[in-house]
């Protein structure tokens, strides 16, 4: 079992995704860059292409971000 | 676009499922290639509707909530249904600042938020039968051509 | 932990819903505080099961797929059900490299992956009635105390 998993990962068939917090930070930065470049809000696909991160990971990261933010608010307000 | 897609999700009336419901709707809406702001709008509206079902509809008791999403072209329709206590006077309930739980944060602004963040809001409810909130939003497509 | 939670999702048999189903399961499993690797395992297994329902069960035709997840303590049970063509010989179908669609990528390894990435796999199927795949995985809790 361990072996088949290791084989698949080494093969790049399964990419272990980056941490959601890391993606959330990157979304924030990339959103600003694209906003300036396009003169409008980027779409989720445009972000996905620019960041080379799957849209599904961006969706999850957005939620983890709100949790971080609301936690931050509760603690520091 | 003549895209069509539909889903229906049933989950327990538990506060930890509020965040879950938000992700589900965001993930489904992602097919329409929205902006982060459009996703945030839809998530806020869904949060308000689901929270209402949990705290007002079932009043903390166990129950099932059904969330459905349908995509037609560039329009998404989201509905949140509970079989909880229901609403006696819908018009009054939808008035900004009206609340039957004044001890809670952001009191009385749930329906106002749903109206503000979505294009359309419809509430069907009957006492002791439950409540169904249906909201629609059209995702801007102009951005695709600019 | 005596945590308990459950959900049930019905969606159209469309390839764009494979990614959607993956996020739904990942978002639900998130309550168990899994590692990125554990989430990746579950997502891979769900992808394989949902893809099988779409390409083998319904063979590209329209149909509904039902995904259910239940959490009990630190164990998650995921099941994927279709009402498609079904499987004649389940034992043979589950053999690594066995496939009825040899033209596809990663041929014949779907069930092997589900077995590798989850703790337990059960397949119930009948020709012309459909297929239900049920998988369980216990999320390691030791990390909570380390
Ligand atoms: N699902 C529901 N079931 C029963 N009553 C509801 C439901 N949703 C809303 N209500 C009623 O409508 C009122 C206004 O709702 P809302 O605008 O969200 O404000 P709040 O939730 O802060 O009270 C609630 O106080 C409650 O009495
Ligand atoms: N949901 C399903 N409905 C009908 N047949 C299925 C289903 N899932 C699997 N099968 C059968 O089992 C075989 C093996 O499945 P799998 O191990 O995933 O390999 P692959 O999908 O690459 O063929 C398939 O080729 C198909 O004949
Ligand atoms: Mg409210
Ligand atoms: Mg397969």
Short mmCIF file of C-alpha atoms and ligand atoms in Angstrom, two decimals:
data_model
loop_
_atom_site.label_atom_id
_atom_site.label_comp_id
_atom_site.label_asym_id
_atom_site.label_seq_id
_atom_site.Cartn_x
_atom_site.Cartn_y
_atom_site.Cartn_z
CA UNK A 1 0.00 0.00 0.00
CA UNK A 2 2.70 2.45 0.96
CA UNK A 3 4.60 1.50 -2.15
CA UNK A 4 1.81 2.06 -4.64
CA UNK A 5 1.22 5.49 -3.12
CA UNK A 6 4.87 6.41 -3.25
CA UNK A 7 5.09 5.27 -6.85
CA UNK A 8 2.13 7.43 -7.85
CA UNK A 9 3.46 10.51 -6.10
CA UNK A 10 6.98 10.16 -7.48
CA UNK A 11 5.41 9.72 -10.87
CA UNK A 12 3.67 13.06 -10.47
CA UNK A 13 0.27 11.46 -11.13
CA UNK A 14 -0.78 12.63 -7.73
CA UNK A 15 0.54 15.99 -6.81
CA UNK A 16 0.57 16.73 -3.14
CA UNK A 17 -1.03 20.11 -2.90
CA UNK A 18 0.57 23.01 -1.15
CA UNK A 19 -0.83 24.15 2.16
CA UNK A 20 -4.08 26.07 1.89
CA UNK A 21 -2.69 29.01 3.80
CA UNK A 22 0.17 29.25 1.34
CA UNK A 23 -2.32 29.24 -1.55
CA UNK A 24 -4.52 31.80 0.20
CA UNK A 25 -1.63 34.22 0.49
CA UNK A 26 -0.73 33.66 -3.15
CA UNK A 27 -4.33 34.28 -4.23
CA UNK A 28 -4.29 37.62 -2.46
CA UNK A 29 -1.10 38.74 -4.22
CA UNK A 30 -2.02 37.33 -7.64
CA UNK A 31 -5.46 38.91 -7.47
CA UNK A 32 -3.86 42.33 -7.09
CA UNK A 33 -1.35 41.76 -9.87
CA UNK A 34 -4.07 40.62 -12.29
CA UNK A 35 -6.40 43.39 -11.21
CA UNK A 36 -3.78 45.93 -12.23
CA UNK A 37 -2.95 44.13 -15.46
CA UNK A 38 -6.55 43.60 -16.60
CA UNK A 39 -8.13 46.65 -15.02
CA UNK A 40 -10.88 44.46 -13.59
CA UNK A 41 -11.35 41.62 -11.13
CA UNK A 42 -9.73 38.41 -12.39
CA UNK A 43 -11.87 35.29 -12.65
CA UNK A 44 -11.09 32.13 -10.73
CA UNK A 45 -9.81 30.46 -13.93
CA UNK A 46 -7.48 33.35 -14.64
CA UNK A 47 -6.12 33.05 -11.11
CA UNK A 48 -5.77 29.31 -11.52
CA UNK A 49 -3.75 29.67 -14.73
CA UNK A 50 -1.55 32.47 -13.39
CA UNK A 51 -0.83 30.65 -10.11
CA UNK A 52 -0.66 27.15 -11.59
CA UNK A 53 -2.97 25.98 -8.82
CA UNK A 54 -6.18 24.00 -9.48
CA UNK A 55 -9.43 25.97 -9.07
CA UNK A 56 -10.55 23.43 -6.49
CA UNK A 57 -7.54 24.24 -4.32
CA UNK A 58 -8.27 27.94 -4.70
CA UNK A 59 -11.86 27.38 -3.57
CA UNK A 60 -10.66 25.56 -0.46
CA UNK A 61 -8.01 28.16 0.22
CA UNK A 62 -10.56 30.97 0.06
CA UNK A 63 -12.52 29.31 2.85
CA UNK A 64 -9.45 28.70 4.98
CA UNK A 65 -8.63 32.36 4.46
CA UNK A 66 -12.01 33.59 5.77
CA UNK A 67 -11.53 31.37 8.78
CA UNK A 68 -8.13 32.84 9.43
CA UNK A 69 -9.50 36.35 8.95
CA UNK A 70 -12.54 35.89 11.16
CA UNK A 71 -10.39 34.27 13.81
CA UNK A 72 -8.06 37.23 13.55
CA UNK A 73 -11.01 39.60 13.95
CA UNK A 74 -12.38 37.83 17.01
CA UNK A 75 -9.01 37.88 18.67
CA UNK A 76 -7.90 41.41 17.85
CA UNK A 77 -11.03 43.52 17.57
CA UNK B 1 -23.62 29.46 -22.97
CA UNK B 2 -26.20 26.71 -22.70
CA UNK B 3 -24.54 25.06 -19.74
CA UNK B 4 -26.78 23.10 -17.36
CA UNK B 5 -25.91 21.37 -14.13
CA UNK B 6 -27.62 20.58 -10.84
CA UNK B 7 -26.89 19.22 -7.38
CA UNK B 8 -28.72 18.60 -4.15
CA UNK B 9 -27.06 18.26 -0.74
CA UNK B 10 -28.62 17.14 2.50
CA UNK B 11 -26.75 17.69 5.78
CA UNK B 12 -27.26 17.82 9.52
CA UNK B 13 -28.27 21.06 11.19
CA UNK B 14 -24.93 21.60 12.93
CA UNK B 15 -22.90 24.79 13.07
CA UNK B 16 -19.79 23.03 11.71
CA UNK B 17 -21.73 22.41 8.50
CA UNK B 18 -22.13 26.11 7.78
CA UNK B 19 -18.56 26.36 6.49
CA UNK B 20 -19.05 23.05 4.66
CA UNK B 21 -22.15 24.39 2.85
CA UNK B 22 -20.24 27.52 1.85
CA UNK B 23 -17.46 25.51 0.22
CA UNK B 24 -19.94 23.26 -1.59
CA UNK B 25 -21.72 26.22 -3.15
CA UNK B 26 -18.45 27.96 -4.01
CA UNK B 27 -17.12 24.79 -5.63
CA UNK B 28 -20.27 24.33 -7.69
CA UNK B 29 -20.42 28.00 -8.71
CA UNK B 30 -16.76 27.84 -9.79
CA UNK B 31 -17.87 26.29 -13.10
CA UNK B 32 -19.28 29.68 -14.08
CA UNK B 33 -15.81 31.18 -13.78
CA UNK B 34 -16.75 33.86 -11.23
CA UNK B 35 -14.48 36.43 -9.64
CA UNK B 36 -13.46 36.02 -6.01
CA UNK B 37 -15.86 38.80 -5.15
CA UNK B 38 -18.77 37.00 -6.81
CA UNK B 39 -17.85 33.83 -4.92
CA UNK B 40 -17.70 35.79 -1.66
CA UNK B 41 -21.17 37.27 -2.33
CA UNK B 42 -22.72 33.86 -2.89
CA UNK B 43 -20.98 32.41 0.17
CA UNK B 44 -22.20 35.22 2.39
CA UNK B 45 -25.80 34.75 1.24
CA UNK B 46 -25.60 30.97 1.75
CA UNK B 47 -24.10 31.43 5.23
CA UNK B 48 -26.99 33.64 6.25
CA UNK B 49 -29.60 31.22 4.94
CA UNK B 50 -27.97 28.15 6.50
CA UNK B 51 -27.40 29.93 9.83
CA UNK B 52 -31.08 30.89 9.86
CA UNK B 53 -32.12 27.28 9.34
CA UNK B 54 -29.83 26.13 12.17
CA UNK B 55 -30.59 28.80 14.77
CA UNK B 56 -34.16 29.84 13.93
CA UNK B 57 -35.58 26.89 11.97
CA UNK B 58 -34.31 24.13 14.24
CA UNK B 59 -33.38 26.32 17.22
CA UNK B 60 -30.28 24.21 17.91
CA UNK B 61 -32.19 20.92 17.73
CA UNK B 62 -31.33 18.15 15.25
CA UNK B 63 -32.74 18.37 11.77
CA UNK B 64 -31.87 18.11 8.11
CA UNK B 65 -31.06 20.99 5.79
CA UNK B 66 -31.29 20.61 2.02
CA UNK B 67 -29.18 22.82 -0.18
CA UNK B 68 -29.76 22.73 -3.93
CA UNK B 69 -27.87 24.51 -6.68
CA UNK B 70 -28.75 24.70 -10.34
CA UNK B 71 -26.81 26.30 -13.15
CA UNK B 72 -28.49 27.43 -16.34
CA UNK B 73 -26.39 29.42 -18.74
CA UNK B 74 -24.61 31.98 -16.57
CA UNK B 75 -27.26 31.99 -13.82
CA UNK B 76 -26.98 30.09 -10.56
CA UNK B 77 -30.01 29.33 -8.40
CA UNK B 78 -29.35 28.33 -4.79
CA UNK B 79 -32.00 27.18 -2.38
CA UNK B 80 -31.80 26.35 1.31
CA UNK B 81 -34.62 24.35 2.84
CA UNK B 82 -35.40 23.29 6.40
CA UNK B 83 -38.36 21.52 7.98
CA UNK B 84 -38.15 23.61 11.13
CA UNK B 85 -40.52 25.98 12.95
CA UNK B 86 -41.25 28.17 9.91
CA UNK B 87 -42.06 31.88 9.76
CA UNK B 88 -45.44 33.37 10.64
CA UNK B 89 -45.09 36.77 8.97
CA UNK B 90 -42.56 36.59 6.13
CA UNK B 91 -42.84 40.26 5.16
CA UNK B 92 -42.02 41.35 8.70
CA UNK B 93 -39.18 38.80 9.03
CA UNK B 94 -37.55 40.19 5.89
CA UNK B 95 -37.51 43.77 7.17
CA UNK B 96 -33.98 44.96 7.95
CA UNK B 97 -33.20 44.85 11.68
CA UNK B 98 -36.21 42.66 12.49
CA UNK B 99 -35.13 39.69 14.59
CA UNK B 100 -36.63 37.26 17.06
CA UNK B 101 -33.21 36.62 18.57
CA UNK B 102 -31.94 40.08 19.52
CA UNK B 103 -29.10 38.64 21.61
CA UNK B 104 -27.17 37.59 18.50
CA UNK B 105 -24.57 39.42 16.46
CA UNK B 106 -25.58 41.25 13.22
CA UNK B 107 -29.16 40.95 14.38
CA UNK B 108 -31.89 41.18 11.84
CA UNK B 109 -29.72 41.72 8.79
CA UNK B 110 -29.64 38.18 7.35
CA UNK B 111 -32.37 38.62 4.74
CA UNK B 112 -31.09 42.11 3.92
CA UNK B 113 -27.66 40.60 3.18
CA UNK B 114 -29.13 37.87 1.02
CA UNK B 115 -30.99 40.52 -0.99
CA UNK B 116 -27.91 42.71 -1.26
CA UNK B 117 -25.51 40.00 -2.37
CA UNK B 118 -27.77 38.11 -4.75
CA UNK B 119 -29.91 39.31 -7.69
CA UNK B 120 -33.13 37.82 -6.44
CA UNK B 121 -34.53 36.37 -3.18
CA UNK B 122 -37.72 34.42 -2.56
CA UNK B 123 -38.88 33.06 0.80
CA UNK B 124 -41.54 30.41 1.20
CA UNK B 125 -42.45 29.41 4.75
CA UNK B 126 -45.26 28.06 6.88
CA UNK B 127 -45.36 27.69 10.70
CA UNK B 128 -44.45 24.16 11.84
CA UNK B 129 -43.68 23.15 8.24
CA UNK B 130 -40.41 24.85 7.47
CA UNK B 131 -38.76 27.43 5.30
CA UNK B 132 -37.30 27.49 1.80
CA UNK B 133 -35.13 30.38 0.69
CA UNK B 134 -34.34 30.59 -3.04
CA UNK B 135 -31.77 32.99 -4.41
CA UNK B 136 -30.40 33.59 -7.89
CA UNK B 137 -27.36 35.36 -9.23
CA UNK B 138 -26.10 35.86 -12.76
CA UNK B 139 -22.35 35.70 -13.10
CA UNK B 140 -21.00 38.51 -15.23
CA UNK B 141 -19.77 37.18 -18.57
CA UNK B 142 -18.55 40.46 -20.05
CA UNK B 143 -15.16 39.86 -18.48
CA UNK B 144 -14.67 36.94 -20.81
CA UNK B 145 -14.56 39.21 -23.83
CA UNK B 146 -12.43 42.04 -22.55
CA UNK C 1 -14.00 11.71 20.09
CA UNK C 2 -17.69 10.94 19.74
CA UNK C 3 -18.18 13.23 16.81
CA UNK C 4 -20.98 12.37 14.40
CA UNK C 5 -21.97 14.03 11.17
CA UNK C 6 -23.48 13.00 7.85
CA UNK C 7 -24.22 14.34 4.39
CA UNK C 8 -25.66 13.12 1.14
CA UNK C 9 -25.08 14.72 -2.25
CA UNK C 10 -26.82 14.00 -5.54
CA UNK C 11 -25.35 15.33 -8.77
CA UNK C 12 -25.45 14.87 -12.53
CA UNK C 13 -23.18 12.33 -14.19
CA UNK C 14 -20.97 14.93 -15.88
CA UNK C 15 -17.20 15.01 -16.00
CA UNK C 16 -17.10 18.57 -14.56
CA UNK C 17 -18.68 17.17 -11.40
CA UNK C 18 -15.73 14.89 -10.70
CA UNK C 19 -13.71 17.80 -9.37
CA UNK C 20 -16.79 19.08 -7.55
CA UNK C 21 -17.31 15.74 -5.76
CA UNK C 22 -13.67 15.74 -4.71
CA UNK C 23 -13.92 19.14 -3.04
CA UNK C 24 -17.17 18.22 -1.30
CA UNK C 25 -15.55 15.19 0.29
CA UNK C 26 -12.39 17.11 1.17
CA UNK C 27 -14.44 19.89 2.76
CA UNK C 28 -16.49 17.42 4.79
CA UNK C 29 -13.45 15.40 5.88
CA UNK C 30 -11.74 18.63 7.00
CA UNK C 31 -13.60 18.39 10.33
CA UNK C 32 -11.42 15.42 11.23
CA UNK C 33 -8.34 17.62 10.94
CA UNK C 34 -6.59 15.37 8.41
CA UNK C 35 -3.13 15.93 6.97
CA UNK C 36 -2.75 17.13 3.39
CA UNK C 37 -1.72 13.59 2.52
CA UNK C 38 -4.80 12.03 4.09
CA UNK C 39 -7.00 14.50 2.17
CA UNK C 40 -5.16 13.68 -1.06
CA UNK C 41 -5.76 9.95 -0.43
CA UNK C 42 -9.48 10.42 0.06
CA UNK C 43 -9.78 12.71 -2.96
CA UNK C 44 -7.99 10.20 -5.18
CA UNK C 45 -10.26 7.37 -4.09
CA UNK C 46 -13.39 9.48 -4.62
CA UNK C 47 -12.20 10.56 -8.08
CA UNK C 48 -11.75 6.96 -9.12
CA UNK C 49 -15.20 5.93 -7.87
CA UNK C 50 -16.99 8.92 -9.43
CA UNK C 51 -15.15 8.53 -12.74
CA UNK C 52 -16.19 4.88 -12.81
CA UNK C 53 -19.85 5.84 -12.34
CA UNK C 54 -19.62 8.41 -15.13
CA UNK C 55 -17.70 6.42 -17.72
CA UNK C 56 -18.63 2.81 -16.94
CA UNK C 57 -21.92 3.09 -15.02
CA UNK C 58 -23.62 5.61 -17.29
CA UNK C 59 -21.21 5.32 -20.23
CA UNK C 60 -21.43 9.05 -20.91
CA UNK C 61 -25.25 9.12 -20.78
CA UNK C 62 -27.22 11.24 -18.31
CA UNK C 63 -27.80 9.89 -14.84
CA UNK C 64 -27.61 10.75 -11.16
CA UNK C 65 -24.75 9.92 -8.82
CA UNK C 66 -25.23 9.91 -5.05
CA UNK C 67 -22.27 10.55 -2.79
CA UNK C 68 -22.69 10.08 0.93
CA UNK C 69 -20.21 10.75 3.73
CA UNK C 70 -20.53 9.90 7.36
CA UNK C 71 -18.19 10.71 10.20
CA UNK C 72 -18.17 8.66 13.38
CA UNK C 73 -15.41 9.43 15.82
CA UNK C 74 -12.27 9.61 13.70
CA UNK C 75 -13.59 7.35 10.92
CA UNK C 76 -15.01 8.61 7.64
CA UNK C 77 -17.21 6.43 5.44
CA UNK C 78 -17.68 7.54 1.84
CA UNK C 79 -20.00 5.87 -0.61
CA UNK C 80 -20.58 6.50 -4.30
CA UNK C 81 -23.72 5.12 -5.89
CA UNK C 82 -24.98 5.02 -9.47
CA UNK C 83 -27.99 3.41 -11.10
CA UNK C 84 -26.07 2.55 -14.23
CA UNK C 85 -25.22 -0.68 -16.07
CA UNK C 86 -23.74 -2.48 -13.04
CA UNK C 87 -20.96 -5.04 -12.88
CA UNK C 88 -21.37 -8.70 -13.80
CA UNK C 89 -18.29 -10.16 -12.11
CA UNK C 90 -17.20 -7.93 -9.22
CA UNK C 91 -14.20 -10.03 -8.25
CA UNK C 92 -12.79 -9.87 -11.77
CA UNK C 93 -13.53 -6.14 -12.06
CA UNK C 94 -11.53 -5.48 -8.90
CA UNK C 95 -8.42 -7.24 -10.14
CA UNK C 96 -5.58 -4.82 -10.85
CA UNK C 97 -5.24 -4.04 -14.58
CA UNK C 98 -8.64 -5.52 -15.44
CA UNK C 99 -10.63 -3.06 -17.55
CA UNK C 100 -13.47 -3.10 -20.06
CA UNK C 101 -12.25 0.20 -21.53
CA UNK C 102 -8.59 -0.47 -22.41
CA UNK C 103 -8.39 2.71 -24.51
CA UNK C 104 -8.33 4.87 -21.38
CA UNK C 105 -5.44 6.14 -19.31
CA UNK C 106 -4.43 4.41 -16.04
CA UNK C 107 -6.42 1.43 -17.23
CA UNK C 108 -7.73 -1.04 -14.75
CA UNK C 109 -6.20 0.51 -11.65
CA UNK C 110 -9.22 2.36 -10.24
CA UNK C 111 -10.27 -0.25 -7.67
CA UNK C 112 -6.62 -0.93 -6.81
CA UNK C 113 -6.18 2.77 -6.03
CA UNK C 114 -9.31 2.88 -3.89
CA UNK C 115 -8.00 -0.08 -1.94
CA UNK C 116 -4.55 1.46 -1.59
CA UNK C 117 -5.71 4.88 -0.43
CA UNK C 118 -8.52 3.86 1.89
CA UNK C 119 -8.61 1.39 4.79
CA UNK C 120 -11.52 -0.60 3.49
CA UNK C 121 -13.43 -1.01 0.22
CA UNK C 122 -16.73 -2.74 -0.48
CA UNK C 123 -18.44 -3.02 -3.87
CA UNK C 124 -22.07 -3.93 -4.33
CA UNK C 125 -23.35 -4.18 -7.88
CA UNK C 126 -25.92 -5.87 -10.06
CA UNK C 127 -26.24 -5.74 -13.88
CA UNK C 128 -28.80 -3.14 -15.04
CA UNK C 129 -29.32 -1.99 -11.44
CA UNK C 130 -26.18 -0.07 -10.61
CA UNK C 131 -23.16 0.02 -8.40
CA UNK C 132 -22.40 1.21 -4.88
CA UNK C 133 -18.82 1.57 -3.70
CA UNK C 134 -18.29 2.11 0.02
CA UNK C 135 -14.92 3.08 1.46
CA UNK C 136 -13.75 3.90 4.96
CA UNK C 137 -10.69 5.58 6.36
CA UNK C 138 -9.66 6.35 9.91
CA UNK C 139 -7.91 9.65 10.31
CA UNK C 140 -4.88 9.46 12.51
CA UNK C 141 -5.53 11.27 15.78
CA UNK C 142 -2.08 10.97 17.31
CA UNK C 143 -1.06 14.21 15.63
CA UNK C 144 -3.49 16.06 17.88
CA UNK C 145 -1.36 15.26 20.86
CA UNK C 146 2.08 15.61 19.38
N1 LIG D 1 -35.18 29.33 8.46
C1 LIG D 1 -35.93 30.05 9.33
N2 LIG D 1 -36.82 29.44 10.15
C2 LIG D 1 -37.56 30.15 11.02
N3 LIG D 1 -37.49 31.48 11.16
C3 LIG D 1 -36.61 32.15 10.39
C4 LIG D 1 -35.80 31.48 9.44
N4 LIG D 1 -35.05 32.41 8.81
C5 LIG D 1 -35.38 33.59 9.33
N5 LIG D 1 -36.32 33.46 10.28
C6 LIG D 1 -36.96 34.56 11.05
O1 LIG D 1 -36.70 35.78 10.39
C7 LIG D 1 -36.01 36.68 11.27
C8 LIG D 1 -35.06 37.58 10.50
O2 LIG D 1 -33.99 36.82 9.95
P1 LIG D 1 -32.62 37.53 9.60
O3 LIG D 1 -32.92 38.69 8.70
O4 LIG D 1 -31.67 36.52 9.11
O5 LIG D 1 -32.13 38.11 11.00
P2 LIG D 1 -31.55 37.33 12.27
O6 LIG D 1 -31.14 35.95 11.84
O7 LIG D 1 -30.38 38.14 12.72
O8 LIG D 1 -32.65 37.29 13.29
C9 LIG D 1 -35.37 35.79 12.31
O9 LIG D 1 -35.14 36.48 13.54
C10 LIG D 1 -36.40 34.67 12.47
O10 LIG D 1 -37.46 35.04 13.31
N1 LIG D 2 -19.67 2.15 -11.48
C1 LIG D 2 -19.41 1.14 -12.36
N2 LIG D 2 -20.38 0.71 -13.19
C2 LIG D 2 -20.13 -0.29 -14.08
N3 LIG D 2 -18.96 -0.90 -14.22
C3 LIG D 2 -17.94 -0.51 -13.41
C4 LIG D 2 -18.12 0.53 -12.46
N4 LIG D 2 -16.94 0.69 -11.80
C5 LIG D 2 -16.09 -0.20 -12.32
N5 LIG D 2 -16.67 -0.94 -13.31
C6 LIG D 2 -16.04 -2.04 -14.08
O1 LIG D 2 -14.85 -2.45 -13.41
C7 LIG D 2 -13.72 -2.34 -14.28
C8 LIG D 2 -12.48 -1.97 -13.48
O2 LIG D 2 -12.60 -0.66 -12.92
P1 LIG D 2 -11.28 0.13 -12.55
O3 LIG D 2 -10.44 -0.70 -11.65
O4 LIG D 2 -11.67 1.48 -12.05
O5 LIG D 2 -10.51 0.29 -13.94
P2 LIG D 2 -10.86 1.20 -15.21
O6 LIG D 2 -11.85 2.25 -14.78
O7 LIG D 2 -9.55 1.79 -15.62
O8 LIG D 2 -11.46 0.28 -16.24
C9 LIG D 2 -14.15 -1.32 -15.32
O9 LIG D 2 -13.43 -1.45 -16.53
C10 LIG D 2 -15.63 -1.61 -15.48
O10 LIG D 2 -15.83 -2.70 -16.34
MG1 LIG D 3 -30.08 35.49 10.19
MG1 LIG D 4 -11.74 3.38 -13.12
#
